Amino acid sequence: MHKQDGATMSEENTEQNRQGKTTDDLVIAKRQWERVRSRLRAELGEATFNSWFRHLEILKATATSITIQVPTKFIGSWIETNYLKRILGHWKKENDAISKINVSIQPAMHQPATQPETISRVVTDSRSSQPVQNTQVNHLPSEERGQDDVGAPLEPRYTFDNFVVGKSNEMAHAAARRITDGNPSYYKLHNPLFLYGGVGLGKTHLMHAIAWEIRRNDPSRRVIYTSAEKFMYQFIRALRYKDMMSFKQQFREVDVLMVDDIQFIAGKESTQEEFFHTFNALIDGNHQVIISADRSPSDLEGIEERIRSRLGWGLVADIHPTDYELRLGILQSKAETLMRNHKDAVVPEQVMEFLAQRVATNIRELEGALNRVVAFASFSGRPITLEMAKEILRDLLRASERRISIDQIQRKVADYYNVRMGDMLSARRSRAVARPRQIAMYLSKQLTTRSLPEIGRKFGGRDHTTVIHAVRKVESLRESDPSIEEDVDLLLRSLEA
Ligand code: ADP
Ligand code: MG
């Protein structure tokens, strides 16, 4: 990247003259940075790397410190809190004398000098890089364009106020909040925002929260929230009624398009094609696009490679499974709301702690459990107690007890055969590790609801055919080899205990 900011250039020049050695330091640092970068990429994965490190440059280097240039405040503060130690650690391997990494915020060179504060009506045409007045978008009132028809309705409860932030969702939340700030420099670098995570962890909630917030800040901005499923139905309907022109127009005239659960269009080729055209048109016109899925872009099987890679080209934020603190926080916040509506619904702390511990699958189930307890109490007129909660949730608790993770299975099998956990994931093919690995795959198929491709991925990214092979192999060994039968039997029993 060339530096465009004159002030910075001359500052650097004087400093170089003064220090003499700085130029060399900078050249060396840039080379070291390449190596640090590739380690970060290997360690963090492509998606995370692209989100945070793709746009970084070395700005300055001295004998003991490195200054990294970041394009936005958001990226800067995220790197400072989350990655600075790691960067320093890697840098020390390159040059032990480096003791400090600084972060300096410098907008990227392609930003015009005078940024419009909000991008609500001014969009930049990427070809001419001239700001153009996008009159089309706003000259019709939204009702006439059938806004509610195109998108899906928004749930009033799903706001930022009702979203509890914890470690597992803080990055997704921060990214979502940023979009509602309407900061144009952020906008370009992190478009699309791709949110992914398991079921019931708050993806839809966050998307609705973004939509509410944008509408509140600037009602003239056109926001469409839809699901991939609805997108497909509308596309098919448009095809049938030969109404493609208005279909295309509706989606391309928005300021912000959100498509929820994109994994739905896997295997649906013409819908994918149409989605991709819409997507490209919006991104090229610098309109914000927000996508959600239950897995990362690269894991979206059945979606074309070029689409997958484009989806991961902005900011990819994953929502991890919840931890105990977050679950308790969510319960406390929900209980407060419930208590406002049913005056008599007092949920004792002890009950919340119990639920947070035992209903660990996802937030939807957690909420459901709390609602059931509160509903029962208010309908029976009895106060909520721990005994009552256990009684009402008996079936749910039993089901969640039985859930075993692939991780647990791998650990148990590794222990049993005295191999390392890493061998479960490695490419080593020697019998001593291949057999236990096959048994762990077999047990994962038996004891979890994971699909074959999901299991394959958990075993160091193997193909689903490898898993099928392992399952068949172990099935036949159980019949022909009594010692294997005994091993599997023991493992099954101890995992189910
Ligand atoms: P997903 O779309 O990821 O499957 P949802 O957004 O539908 O999950 O969330 C499931 C339920 O859990 C919703 O009722 C939502 O309000 C609630 N929820 C999820 N995350 C949070 C959170 N961080 N704070 C409060 N409620 C949450
Ligand atoms: Mg959802």
Short mmCIF file of N, CA, C and O and ligand atoms in Angstrom, two decimals, residues 157-158 162-164 169 198-205 330 334 363-364 367, ligand 1:
data_model
loop_
_atom_site.label_atom_id
_atom_site.label_comp_id
_atom_site.label_asym_id
_atom_site.label_seq_id
_atom_site.Cartn_x
_atom_site.Cartn_y
_atom_site.Cartn_z
N ARG A 157 -38.83 -7.93 20.36
CA ARG A 157 -37.95 -8.27 21.49
C ARG A 157 -36.48 -8.28 21.12
O ARG A 157 -35.61 -8.17 21.97
N TYR A 158 -36.18 -8.50 19.85
CA TYR A 158 -34.78 -8.66 19.46
C TYR A 158 -34.07 -7.33 19.25
O TYR A 158 -33.83 -6.90 18.13
N ASN A 162 -31.91 -5.83 24.71
CA ASN A 162 -32.21 -7.15 25.26
C ASN A 162 -31.14 -8.18 24.97
O ASN A 162 -31.33 -9.36 25.22
N PHE A 163 -30.04 -7.76 24.43
CA PHE A 163 -28.99 -8.71 24.08
C PHE A 163 -27.91 -8.68 25.15
O PHE A 163 -27.29 -7.64 25.40
N VAL A 164 -27.68 -9.79 25.79
CA VAL A 164 -26.69 -9.84 26.86
C VAL A 164 -25.34 -10.24 26.25
O VAL A 164 -25.26 -11.23 25.51
N ASN A 169 -20.02 -14.10 22.60
CA ASN A 169 -20.66 -13.34 21.52
C ASN A 169 -20.16 -11.91 21.41
O ASN A 169 -20.72 -11.11 20.67
N GLY A 198 -23.76 -21.84 16.12
CA GLY A 198 -24.75 -22.91 16.26
C GLY A 198 -26.15 -22.36 16.45
O GLY A 198 -26.35 -21.16 16.63
N VAL A 199 -27.08 -23.27 16.43
CA VAL A 199 -28.49 -22.91 16.52
C VAL A 199 -28.82 -22.31 17.89
O VAL A 199 -28.24 -22.71 18.91
N GLY A 200 -29.67 -21.30 17.90
CA GLY A 200 -30.14 -20.72 19.16
C GLY A 200 -29.13 -19.90 19.93
O GLY A 200 -29.25 -19.70 21.13
N LEU A 201 -28.11 -19.39 19.24
CA LEU A 201 -27.09 -18.64 19.95
C LEU A 201 -27.18 -17.13 19.72
O LEU A 201 -26.33 -16.37 20.15
N GLY A 202 -28.20 -16.68 19.00
CA GLY A 202 -28.43 -15.23 18.93
C GLY A 202 -28.14 -14.56 17.58
O GLY A 202 -28.09 -13.34 17.52
N LYS A 203 -27.98 -15.33 16.52
CA LYS A 203 -27.70 -14.71 15.21
C LYS A 203 -28.88 -13.87 14.73
O LYS A 203 -28.71 -12.71 14.34
N THR A 204 -30.06 -14.47 14.77
CA THR A 204 -31.23 -13.75 14.31
C THR A 204 -31.50 -12.53 15.20
O THR A 204 -31.81 -11.45 14.72
N HIS A 205 -31.33 -12.73 16.48
CA HIS A 205 -31.51 -11.62 17.43
C HIS A 205 -30.61 -10.44 17.06
O HIS A 205 -31.07 -9.30 16.97
N ILE A 330 -28.10 -14.01 31.03
CA ILE A 330 -29.30 -14.00 30.20
C ILE A 330 -30.53 -14.34 31.03
O ILE A 330 -31.56 -13.69 30.94
N LYS A 334 -33.78 -12.03 31.52
CA LYS A 334 -35.13 -12.50 31.14
C LYS A 334 -36.05 -12.54 32.35
O LYS A 334 -37.23 -12.21 32.25
N ILE A 363 -29.40 -20.92 23.82
CA ILE A 363 -30.14 -19.91 24.57
C ILE A 363 -31.64 -20.08 24.39
O ILE A 363 -32.41 -19.79 25.28
N ARG A 364 -32.02 -20.59 23.23
CA ARG A 364 -33.45 -20.79 23.01
C ARG A 364 -34.00 -21.80 24.01
O ARG A 364 -35.05 -21.59 24.62
N GLU A 367 -34.11 -20.21 27.53
CA GLU A 367 -35.29 -19.35 27.66
C GLU A 367 -36.56 -20.17 27.84
O GLU A 367 -37.42 -19.85 28.66
P1 ADP B 1 -30.11 -18.20 16.16
O1 ADP B 1 -30.66 -17.28 15.13
O2 ADP B 1 -28.63 -18.09 16.32
O3 ADP B 1 -30.55 -19.61 16.02
P2 ADP B 1 -31.77 -16.61 17.90
O4 ADP B 1 -31.26 -15.27 17.56
O5 ADP B 1 -33.07 -17.02 17.33
O6 ADP B 1 -30.67 -17.72 17.57
O7 ADP B 1 -31.81 -16.73 19.49
C1 ADP B 1 -32.57 -17.71 20.17
C2 ADP B 1 -33.21 -17.10 21.38
O8 ADP B 1 -32.22 -16.78 22.34
C3 ADP B 1 -33.94 -15.81 21.07
O9 ADP B 1 -35.13 -15.76 21.82
C4 ADP B 1 -33.01 -14.72 21.53
O10 ADP B 1 -33.66 -13.59 21.99
C5 ADP B 1 -32.26 -15.39 22.66
N1 ADP B 1 -30.87 -14.91 22.75
C6 ADP B 1 -29.83 -15.33 22.01
N2 ADP B 1 -28.70 -14.69 22.38
C7 ADP B 1 -29.04 -13.85 23.36
C8 ADP B 1 -28.32 -12.93 24.17
N3 ADP B 1 -26.99 -12.75 24.02
N4 ADP B 1 -29.00 -12.23 25.08
C9 ADP B 1 -30.32 -12.40 25.26
N5 ADP B 1 -31.06 -13.27 24.54
C10 ADP B 1 -30.45 -13.99 23.61
#
